[in-house]
Tab-separated table of C-alpha atoms and ligand atoms in Angstrom:
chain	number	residue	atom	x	y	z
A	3	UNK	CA	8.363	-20.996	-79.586
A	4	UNK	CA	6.640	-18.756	-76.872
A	5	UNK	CA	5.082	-19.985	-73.795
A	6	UNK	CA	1.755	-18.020	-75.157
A	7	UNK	CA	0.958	-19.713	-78.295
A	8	UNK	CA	1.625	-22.982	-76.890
A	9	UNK	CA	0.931	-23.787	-73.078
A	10	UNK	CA	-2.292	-23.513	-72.412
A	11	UNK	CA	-3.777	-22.202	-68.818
A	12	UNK	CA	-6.482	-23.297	-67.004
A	13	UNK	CA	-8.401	-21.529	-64.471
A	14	UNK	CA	-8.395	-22.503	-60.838
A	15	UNK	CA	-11.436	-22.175	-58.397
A	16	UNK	CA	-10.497	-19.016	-57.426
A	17	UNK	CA	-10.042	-17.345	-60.732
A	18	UNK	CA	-6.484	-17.529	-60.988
A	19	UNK	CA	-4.821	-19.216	-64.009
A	20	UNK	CA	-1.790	-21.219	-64.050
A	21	UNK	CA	-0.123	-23.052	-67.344
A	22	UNK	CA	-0.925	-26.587	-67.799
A	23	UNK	CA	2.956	-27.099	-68.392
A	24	UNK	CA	5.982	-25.854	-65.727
A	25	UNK	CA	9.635	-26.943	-64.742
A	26	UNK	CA	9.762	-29.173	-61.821
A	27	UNK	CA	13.350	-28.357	-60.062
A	28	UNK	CA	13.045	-31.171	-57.475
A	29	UNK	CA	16.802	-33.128	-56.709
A	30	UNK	CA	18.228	-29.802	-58.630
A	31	UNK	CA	21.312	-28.935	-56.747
A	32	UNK	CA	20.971	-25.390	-55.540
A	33	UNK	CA	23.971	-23.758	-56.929
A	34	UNK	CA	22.694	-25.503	-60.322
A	35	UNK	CA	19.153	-24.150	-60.213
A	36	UNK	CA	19.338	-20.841	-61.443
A	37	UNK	CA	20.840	-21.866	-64.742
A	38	UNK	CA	18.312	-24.809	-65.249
A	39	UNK	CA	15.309	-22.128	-64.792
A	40	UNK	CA	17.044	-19.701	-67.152
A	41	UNK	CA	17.404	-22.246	-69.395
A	42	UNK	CA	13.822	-23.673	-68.823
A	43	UNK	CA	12.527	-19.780	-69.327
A	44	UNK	CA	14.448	-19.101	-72.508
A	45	UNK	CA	12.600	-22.640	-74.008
A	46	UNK	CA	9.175	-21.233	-73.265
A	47	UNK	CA	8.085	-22.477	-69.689
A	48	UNK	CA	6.408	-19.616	-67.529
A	49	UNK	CA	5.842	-22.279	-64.672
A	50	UNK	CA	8.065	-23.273	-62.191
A	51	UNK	CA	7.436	-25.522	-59.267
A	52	UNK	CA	9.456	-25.355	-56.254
A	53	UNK	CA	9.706	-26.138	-52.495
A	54	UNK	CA	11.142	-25.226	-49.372
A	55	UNK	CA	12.388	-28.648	-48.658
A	56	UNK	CA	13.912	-28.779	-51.978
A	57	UNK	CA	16.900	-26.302	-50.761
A	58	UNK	CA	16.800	-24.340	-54.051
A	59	UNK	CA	14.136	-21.669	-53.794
A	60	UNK	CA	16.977	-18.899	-53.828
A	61	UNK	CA	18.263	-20.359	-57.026
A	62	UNK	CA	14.576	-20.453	-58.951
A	63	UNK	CA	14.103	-16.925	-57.720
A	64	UNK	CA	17.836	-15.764	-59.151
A	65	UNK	CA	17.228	-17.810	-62.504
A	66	UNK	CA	14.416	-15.582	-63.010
A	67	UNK	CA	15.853	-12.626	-62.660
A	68	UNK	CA	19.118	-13.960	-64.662
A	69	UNK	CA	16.490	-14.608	-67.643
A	70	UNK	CA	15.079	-11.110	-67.917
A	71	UNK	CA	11.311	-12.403	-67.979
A	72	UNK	CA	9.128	-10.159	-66.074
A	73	UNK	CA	8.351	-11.804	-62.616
A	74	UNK	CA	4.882	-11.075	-63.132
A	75	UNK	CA	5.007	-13.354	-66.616
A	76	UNK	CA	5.995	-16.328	-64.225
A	77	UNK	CA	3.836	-19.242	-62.465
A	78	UNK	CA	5.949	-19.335	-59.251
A	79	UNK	CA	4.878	-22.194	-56.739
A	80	UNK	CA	6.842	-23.247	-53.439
A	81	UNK	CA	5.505	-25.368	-50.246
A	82	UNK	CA	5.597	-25.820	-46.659
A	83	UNK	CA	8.226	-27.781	-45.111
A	84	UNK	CA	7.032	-30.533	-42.791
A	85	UNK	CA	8.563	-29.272	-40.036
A	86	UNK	CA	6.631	-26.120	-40.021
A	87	UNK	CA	3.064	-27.280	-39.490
A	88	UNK	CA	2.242	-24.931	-36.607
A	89	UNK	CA	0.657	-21.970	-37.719
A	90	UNK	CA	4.033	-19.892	-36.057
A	91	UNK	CA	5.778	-21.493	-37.955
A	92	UNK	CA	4.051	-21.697	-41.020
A	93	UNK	CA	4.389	-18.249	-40.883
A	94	UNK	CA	7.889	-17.606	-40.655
A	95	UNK	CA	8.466	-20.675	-43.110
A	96	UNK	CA	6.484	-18.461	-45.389
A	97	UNK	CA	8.191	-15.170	-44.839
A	98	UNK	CA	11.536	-17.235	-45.414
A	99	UNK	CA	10.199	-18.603	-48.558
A	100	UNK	CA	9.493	-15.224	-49.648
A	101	UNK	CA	13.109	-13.517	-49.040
A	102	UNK	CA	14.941	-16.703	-50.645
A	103	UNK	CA	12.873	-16.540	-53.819
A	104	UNK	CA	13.438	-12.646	-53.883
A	105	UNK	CA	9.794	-11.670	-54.789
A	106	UNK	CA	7.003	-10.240	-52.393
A	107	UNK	CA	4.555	-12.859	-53.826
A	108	UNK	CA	4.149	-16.645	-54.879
A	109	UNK	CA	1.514	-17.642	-57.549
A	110	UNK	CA	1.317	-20.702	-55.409
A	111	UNK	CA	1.386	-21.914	-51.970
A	112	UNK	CA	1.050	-25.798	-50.607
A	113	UNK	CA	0.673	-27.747	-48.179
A	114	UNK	CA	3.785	-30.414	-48.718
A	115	UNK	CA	2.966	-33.531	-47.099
A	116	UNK	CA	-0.352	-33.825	-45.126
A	117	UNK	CA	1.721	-35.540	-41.911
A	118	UNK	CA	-1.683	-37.559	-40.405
A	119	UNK	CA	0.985	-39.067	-38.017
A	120	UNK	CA	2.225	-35.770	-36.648
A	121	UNK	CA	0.867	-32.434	-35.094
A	122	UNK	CA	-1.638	-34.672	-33.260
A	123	UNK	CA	-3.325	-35.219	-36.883
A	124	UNK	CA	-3.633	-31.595	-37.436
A	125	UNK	CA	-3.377	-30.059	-40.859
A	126	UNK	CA	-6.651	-27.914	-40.283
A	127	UNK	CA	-5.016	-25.240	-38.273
A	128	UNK	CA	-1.860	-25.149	-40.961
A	129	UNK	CA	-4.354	-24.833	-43.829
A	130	UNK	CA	-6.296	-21.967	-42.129
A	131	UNK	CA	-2.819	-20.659	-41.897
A	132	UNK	CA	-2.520	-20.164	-45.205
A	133	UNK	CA	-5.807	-18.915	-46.145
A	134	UNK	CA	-4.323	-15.749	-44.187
A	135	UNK	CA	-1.330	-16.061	-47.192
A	136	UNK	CA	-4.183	-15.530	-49.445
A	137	UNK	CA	-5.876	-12.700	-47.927
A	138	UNK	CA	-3.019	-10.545	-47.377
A	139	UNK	CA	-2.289	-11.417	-50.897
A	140	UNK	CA	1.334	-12.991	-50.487
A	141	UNK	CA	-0.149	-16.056	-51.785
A	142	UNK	CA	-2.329	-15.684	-54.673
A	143	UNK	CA	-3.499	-18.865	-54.771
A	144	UNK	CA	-3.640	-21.640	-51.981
A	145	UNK	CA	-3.278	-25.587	-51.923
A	146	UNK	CA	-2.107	-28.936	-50.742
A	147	UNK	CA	0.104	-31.593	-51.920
A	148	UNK	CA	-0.268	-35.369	-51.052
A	149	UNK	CA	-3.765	-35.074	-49.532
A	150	UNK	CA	-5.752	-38.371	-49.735
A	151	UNK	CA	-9.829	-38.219	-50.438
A	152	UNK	CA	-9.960	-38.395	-46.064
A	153	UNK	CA	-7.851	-35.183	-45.918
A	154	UNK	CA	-9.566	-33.380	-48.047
A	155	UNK	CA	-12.856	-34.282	-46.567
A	156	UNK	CA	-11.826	-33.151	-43.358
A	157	UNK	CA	-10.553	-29.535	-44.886
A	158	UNK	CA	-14.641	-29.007	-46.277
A	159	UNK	CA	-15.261	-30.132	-42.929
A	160	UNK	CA	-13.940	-27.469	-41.058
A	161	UNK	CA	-12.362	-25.029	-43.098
A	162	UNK	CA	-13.597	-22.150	-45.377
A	163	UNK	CA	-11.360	-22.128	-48.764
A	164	UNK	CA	-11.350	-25.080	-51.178
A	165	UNK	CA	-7.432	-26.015	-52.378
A	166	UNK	CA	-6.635	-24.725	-55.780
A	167	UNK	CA	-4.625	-28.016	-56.379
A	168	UNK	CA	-3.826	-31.055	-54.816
A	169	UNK	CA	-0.329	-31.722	-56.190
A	170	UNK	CA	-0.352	-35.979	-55.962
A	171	UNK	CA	1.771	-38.543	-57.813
A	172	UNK	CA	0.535	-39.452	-60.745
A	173	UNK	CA	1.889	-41.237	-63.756
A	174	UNK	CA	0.880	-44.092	-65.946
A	175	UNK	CA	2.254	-47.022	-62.790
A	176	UNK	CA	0.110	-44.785	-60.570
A	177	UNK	CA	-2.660	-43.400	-62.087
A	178	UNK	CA	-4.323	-42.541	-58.471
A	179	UNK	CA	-7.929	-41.618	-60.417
A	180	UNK	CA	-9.694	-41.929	-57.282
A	181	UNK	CA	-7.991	-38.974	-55.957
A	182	UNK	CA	-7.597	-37.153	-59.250
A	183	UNK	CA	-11.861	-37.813	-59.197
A	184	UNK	CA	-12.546	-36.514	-55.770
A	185	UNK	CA	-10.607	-33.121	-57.232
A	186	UNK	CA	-12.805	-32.933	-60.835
A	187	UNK	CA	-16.272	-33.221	-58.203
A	188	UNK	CA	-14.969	-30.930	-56.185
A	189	UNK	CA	-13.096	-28.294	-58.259
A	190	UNK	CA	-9.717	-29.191	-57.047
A	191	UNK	CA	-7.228	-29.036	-59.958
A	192	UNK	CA	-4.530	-32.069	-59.751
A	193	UNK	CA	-1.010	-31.310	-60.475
A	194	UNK	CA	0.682	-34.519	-61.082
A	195	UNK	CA	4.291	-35.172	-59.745
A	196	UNK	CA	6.890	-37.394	-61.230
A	197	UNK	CA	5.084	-37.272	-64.346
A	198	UNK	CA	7.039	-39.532	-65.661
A	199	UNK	CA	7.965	-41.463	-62.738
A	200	UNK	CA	11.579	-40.385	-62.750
A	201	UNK	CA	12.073	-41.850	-66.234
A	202	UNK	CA	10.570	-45.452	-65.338
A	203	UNK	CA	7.453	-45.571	-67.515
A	204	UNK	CA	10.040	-44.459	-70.633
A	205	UNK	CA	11.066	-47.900	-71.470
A	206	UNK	CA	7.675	-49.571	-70.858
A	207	UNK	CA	6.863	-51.249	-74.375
A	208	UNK	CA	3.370	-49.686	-74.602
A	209	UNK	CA	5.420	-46.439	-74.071
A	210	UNK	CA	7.674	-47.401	-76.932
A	211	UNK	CA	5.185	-48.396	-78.929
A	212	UNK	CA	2.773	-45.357	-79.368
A	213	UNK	CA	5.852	-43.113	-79.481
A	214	UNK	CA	7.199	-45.031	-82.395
A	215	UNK	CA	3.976	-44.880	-84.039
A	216	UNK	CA	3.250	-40.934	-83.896
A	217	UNK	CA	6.792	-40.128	-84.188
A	218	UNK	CA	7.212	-38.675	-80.665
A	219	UNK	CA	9.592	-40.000	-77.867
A	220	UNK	CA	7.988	-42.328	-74.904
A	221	UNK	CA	8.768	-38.737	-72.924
A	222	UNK	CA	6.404	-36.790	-74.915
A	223	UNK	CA	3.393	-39.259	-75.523
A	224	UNK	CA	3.395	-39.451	-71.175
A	225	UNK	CA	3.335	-36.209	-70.514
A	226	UNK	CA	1.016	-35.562	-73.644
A	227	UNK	CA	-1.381	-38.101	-71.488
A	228	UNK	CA	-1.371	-36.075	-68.390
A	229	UNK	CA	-2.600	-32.911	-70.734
A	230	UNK	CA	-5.179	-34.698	-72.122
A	231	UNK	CA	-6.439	-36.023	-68.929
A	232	UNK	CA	-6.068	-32.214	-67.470
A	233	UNK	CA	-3.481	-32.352	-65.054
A	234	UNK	CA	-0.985	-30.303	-64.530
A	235	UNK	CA	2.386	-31.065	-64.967
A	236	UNK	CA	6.415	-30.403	-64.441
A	237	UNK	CA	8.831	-32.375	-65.404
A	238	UNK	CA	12.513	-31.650	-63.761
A	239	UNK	CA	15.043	-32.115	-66.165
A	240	UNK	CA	18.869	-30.569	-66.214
A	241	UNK	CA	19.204	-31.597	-69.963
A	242	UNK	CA	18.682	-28.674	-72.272
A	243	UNK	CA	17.967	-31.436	-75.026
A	244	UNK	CA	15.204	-33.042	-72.973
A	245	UNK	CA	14.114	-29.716	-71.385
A	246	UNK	CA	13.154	-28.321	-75.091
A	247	UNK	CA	11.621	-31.968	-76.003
A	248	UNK	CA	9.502	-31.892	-72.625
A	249	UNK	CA	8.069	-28.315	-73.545
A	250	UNK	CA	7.275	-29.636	-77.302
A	251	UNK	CA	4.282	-31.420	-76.501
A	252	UNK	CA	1.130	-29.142	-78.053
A	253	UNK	CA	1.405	-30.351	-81.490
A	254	UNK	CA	0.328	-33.391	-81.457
A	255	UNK	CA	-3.048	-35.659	-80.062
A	256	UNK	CA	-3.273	-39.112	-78.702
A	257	UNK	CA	-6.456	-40.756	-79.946
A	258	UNK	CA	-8.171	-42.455	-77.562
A	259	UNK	CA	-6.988	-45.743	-77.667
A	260	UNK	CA	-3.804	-44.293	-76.773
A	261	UNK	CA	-5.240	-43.033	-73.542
A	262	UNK	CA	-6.621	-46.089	-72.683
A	263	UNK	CA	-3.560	-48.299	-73.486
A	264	UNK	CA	-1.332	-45.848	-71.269
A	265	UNK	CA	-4.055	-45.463	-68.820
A	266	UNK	CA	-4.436	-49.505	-68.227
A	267	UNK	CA	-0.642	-49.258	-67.413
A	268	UNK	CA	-1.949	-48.769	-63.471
A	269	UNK	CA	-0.330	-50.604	-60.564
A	270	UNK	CA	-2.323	-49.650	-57.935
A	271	UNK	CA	-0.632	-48.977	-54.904
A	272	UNK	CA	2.747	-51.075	-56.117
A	273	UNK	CA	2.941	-48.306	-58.798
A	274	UNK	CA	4.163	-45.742	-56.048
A	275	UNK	CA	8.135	-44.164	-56.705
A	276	UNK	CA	6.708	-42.297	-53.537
A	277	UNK	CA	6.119	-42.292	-49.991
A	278	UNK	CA	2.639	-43.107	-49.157
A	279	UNK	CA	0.900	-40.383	-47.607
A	280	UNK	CA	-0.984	-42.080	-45.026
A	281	UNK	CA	2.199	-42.918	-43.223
A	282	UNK	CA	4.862	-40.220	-44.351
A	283	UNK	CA	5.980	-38.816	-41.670
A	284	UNK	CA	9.442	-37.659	-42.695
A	285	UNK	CA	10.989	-34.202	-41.183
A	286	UNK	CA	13.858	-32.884	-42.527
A	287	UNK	CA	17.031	-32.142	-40.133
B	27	NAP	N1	4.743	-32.524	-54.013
B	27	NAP	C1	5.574	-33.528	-53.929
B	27	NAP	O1	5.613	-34.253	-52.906
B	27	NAP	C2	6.484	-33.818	-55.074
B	27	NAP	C3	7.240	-35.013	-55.109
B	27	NAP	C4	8.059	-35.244	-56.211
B	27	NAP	C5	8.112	-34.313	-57.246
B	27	NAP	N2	7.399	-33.138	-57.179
B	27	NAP	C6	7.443	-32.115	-58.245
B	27	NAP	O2	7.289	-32.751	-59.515
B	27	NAP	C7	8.409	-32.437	-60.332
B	27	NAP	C8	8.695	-33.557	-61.296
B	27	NAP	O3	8.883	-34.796	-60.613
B	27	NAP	P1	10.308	-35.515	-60.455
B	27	NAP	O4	11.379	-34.507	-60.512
B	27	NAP	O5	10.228	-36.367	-59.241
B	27	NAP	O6	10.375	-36.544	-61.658
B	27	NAP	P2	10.055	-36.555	-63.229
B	27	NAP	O7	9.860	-35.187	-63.749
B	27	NAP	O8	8.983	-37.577	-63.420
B	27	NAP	O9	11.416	-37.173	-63.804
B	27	NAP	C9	12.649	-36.531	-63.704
B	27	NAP	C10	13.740	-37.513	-64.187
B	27	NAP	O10	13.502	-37.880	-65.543
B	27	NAP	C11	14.614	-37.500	-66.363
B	27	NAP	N3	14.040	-36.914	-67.583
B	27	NAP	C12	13.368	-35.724	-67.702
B	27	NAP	N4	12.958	-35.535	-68.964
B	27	NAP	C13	13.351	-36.629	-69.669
B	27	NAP	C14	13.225	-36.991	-71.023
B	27	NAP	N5	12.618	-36.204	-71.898
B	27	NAP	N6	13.747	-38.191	-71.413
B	27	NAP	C15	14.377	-38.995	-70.524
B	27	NAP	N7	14.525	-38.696	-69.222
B	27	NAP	C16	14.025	-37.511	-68.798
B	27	NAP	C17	15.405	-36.485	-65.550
B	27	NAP	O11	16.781	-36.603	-65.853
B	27	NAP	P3	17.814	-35.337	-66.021
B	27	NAP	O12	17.434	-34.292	-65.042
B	27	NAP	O13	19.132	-35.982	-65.727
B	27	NAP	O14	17.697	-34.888	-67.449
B	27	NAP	C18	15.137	-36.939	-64.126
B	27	NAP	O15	15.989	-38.028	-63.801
B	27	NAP	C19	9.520	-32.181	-59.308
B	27	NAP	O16	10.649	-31.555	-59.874
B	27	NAP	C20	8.783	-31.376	-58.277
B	27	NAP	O17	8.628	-30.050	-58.741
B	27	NAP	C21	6.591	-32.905	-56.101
């Protein structure tokens, strides 16, 4: 199986493309990394999704090299730590982020956590931040992570450049449409994190169910939800087993009943495994 006949890629709003499907190495223990995106590589994925706070940005860069797959065949994405909101910062947050992946470019660049609590409420000067990213052409695409509807109101406000993506949590406890909708009316693609809610929504019976029906497991049929809703997604897994079963989701279809069953799943707000970003104000030591 090859990540071209399978993954498909949609195209962002600034003509970029980026597979639907990635590796999510989030909790991965750096000196584990660069075997788990070898091993992710060698299975097919061309998408890996990683972040400064995640401590392991050195290994994703090594794992590609270790797997022989042309950088330029590979979706990289890292973040912004929160502590590095101020656009000096930012920029030598960026320049680090650069040197521990190895590469002179990232696909993608975000905006971690929004922080409304900190920097005086000010994302607007870190996002115009990285719209210079873009136009020097170290980032070729730009975006934001955990941005309510408000945020990203205020970024059309008073900025030029439209995110790419708004990476959120989304899953079937926490659907968070009304986010998700803001993004489809305003050509913001949503790449949804903890797609499977860190394994929680696998031993929901409506899981069970449809997967023992199609002949799938409860993995598959999730993440098989998010494509047909057109997110993006990335699980993390260090399994090889469940890393392979996570990637073998394009040959099957959920009928529409399906969608709605998994869909109706929704908690609202108790459906969080995350922070909420209204309040997150968390900086790393
Ligand atoms: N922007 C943000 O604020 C943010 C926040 C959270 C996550 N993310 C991104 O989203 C990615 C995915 O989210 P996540 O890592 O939180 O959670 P996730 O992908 O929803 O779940 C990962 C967990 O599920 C297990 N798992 C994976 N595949 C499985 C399968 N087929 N069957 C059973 N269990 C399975 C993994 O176990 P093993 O590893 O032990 O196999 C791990 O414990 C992250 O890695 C990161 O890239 C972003």
């Amino acid at each position: 199986m090859t990540a071209d006949s399978q993954v498909p890629s949609l195209t962002l709003n600034d003509g970029n493309r980026i597979p639907q499907l990635g590796f999510g190495v989030f909790q991965i223990p750096p000196d584990e990394t660069a075997a788990a995106v070898r091993t992710a590589l060698e299975i097919g994925y061309r998408h890996i999704d990683t972040a400064e706070m995640y401590q392991n940005e050195a290994g994703v860069g090594q794992g590609i090299r270790d797997s022989g797959v042309d950088r330029g065949e590979v979706y990289v994405t890292s973040k912004l730590n929160n502590g590095f909101h101020k656009p000096d910062d930012a920029r030598r947050a960026f320049d680090k982020t650069l040197e521990a992946l190895g590469f002179d470019y990232v696909d993608l660049f975000l905006i971690h956590w929004p922080l409304p609590t900190l920097y005086d409420g000010d994302f607007v000067s870190t996002w115009k931040t990285l719209e210079e990213f873009k136009s020097d052409g170290r980032a070729r695409s730009i975006g934001v992570s955990n941005f309510q509807i408000h945020h990203l109101e205020e970024l059309a406000r008073d900025t030029e450049t439209v995110p790419a993506v708004n990476q959120i949590e989304v899953h079937p406890y926490f659907t968070n449409d009304a986010v998700r909708a803001y993004g489809i009316d305003h050509t913001i693609l949503t790449e949804a994190w903890s797609p499977i809610a860190q394994g929680a929504v696998l031993t929901d019976p409506v899981v069970g169910q449809i997967a023992q029906k199609i002949g799938k497991s409860p993995a598959q049929v999730v993440l098989r939800w998010h494509i047909e809703r057109g997110d993006i997604v990335f699980p993390k897994s260090v399994t090889t087993e469940r890393i392979k079963e996570n990637f073998e989701i394009f040959d099957f279809e959920l009928g529409d009943d399906e969608i709605d069953a998994l869909t109706e799943l929704d908690k609202g707000e108790a459906g969080r495994t995350g922070p909420n970003p209204d309040t997150f104000d968390y900086i790393p030591k």
